[in-house]
């Protein structure tokens, strides 16, 4: 991933905490993809917005939400788009209204009593010639703030206790495997690249995190 300018809003405390410990060098980590999933070639053009467009819009809304929450334990990804409507104005751009379900990115660590799926509604506006879709999104059943902070703090402590520096060449490895012990690093990278993935998503392209090529860790005095 190319260096990018700092996002204007200040990062949330959770993100700052973790940034103290880890610098993730994401070289060429966000890879563009031409569509948001297999699009059905048989779908006629006038049959409403394509599935790909709705999925790209929903993912952009989630990258925005993840970036704003700044918490590796609150990461959410798309489960399914439930409703969607797009209005295209050739002069202005494309406005998408959506309802979709989400799931925790790291679904192995569900809390007791936590529901697996959450629900969001969003309006995503891809403006012509402008970076970053404009997004309004509201979600239900997000992880409680207190639990999130607890979880983030545990991760912080776990990282801080690592005695030997992480000697990581690539995550996932050449077989596409992420060792469970490296999963927290991957989650941090996913959070760290959420801004870029939001910023770069367009009506036609989405970005996703493909591989981490180096991880550097240091302890701040
Ligand atoms: C989001 O909501 C604000 C305030 O209601 C509004 O000004 C803005 O245009 C909305 N943006 C989108 C993309 O709907």
mmCIF file of C-alpha atoms and ligand atoms in Angstrom, residues 95 97 122-125 127 133-137, ligand 1:
data_model
loop_
_atom_site.group_PDB
_atom_site.id
_atom_site.type_symbol
_atom_site.label_atom_id
_atom_site.label_comp_id
_atom_site.label_asym_id
_atom_site.label_seq_id
_atom_site.Cartn_x
_atom_site.Cartn_y
_atom_site.Cartn_z
ATOM 1 C CA UNK A 95 -26.460 7.224 -4.358
ATOM 2 C CA UNK A 97 -29.523 3.115 0.076
ATOM 3 C CA UNK A 122 -26.601 3.086 5.217
ATOM 4 C CA UNK A 123 -26.632 5.669 2.519
ATOM 5 C CA UNK A 124 -23.515 5.692 0.395
ATOM 6 C CA UNK A 125 -22.902 8.431 -2.127
ATOM 7 C CA UNK A 127 -19.636 11.322 -6.106
ATOM 8 C CA UNK A 133 -17.752 7.843 -0.864
ATOM 9 C CA UNK A 134 -19.823 9.978 1.523
ATOM 10 C CA UNK A 135 -21.408 7.675 4.053
ATOM 11 C CA UNK A 136 -24.110 7.698 6.677
ATOM 12 C CA UNK A 137 -24.423 4.432 8.490
HETATM 13 C C1 LIG B 1 -25.657 12.217 5.956
HETATM 14 O O1 LIG B 1 -26.439 12.940 6.875
HETATM 15 C C2 LIG B 1 -26.166 14.329 6.912
HETATM 16 C C3 LIG B 1 -27.006 14.944 8.025
HETATM 17 O O2 LIG B 1 -28.302 14.457 8.012
HETATM 18 C C4 LIG B 1 -26.474 14.949 5.534
HETATM 19 O O3 LIG B 1 -26.165 16.316 5.547
HETATM 20 C C5 LIG B 1 -25.624 14.238 4.487
HETATM 21 O O4 LIG B 1 -25.943 14.719 3.197
HETATM 22 C C6 LIG B 1 -25.869 12.741 4.540
HETATM 23 N N1 LIG B 1 -24.948 12.070 3.600
HETATM 24 C C7 LIG B 1 -25.338 11.084 2.818
HETATM 25 C C8 LIG B 1 -24.308 10.449 1.967
HETATM 26 O O5 LIG B 1 -26.483 10.688 2.777
#
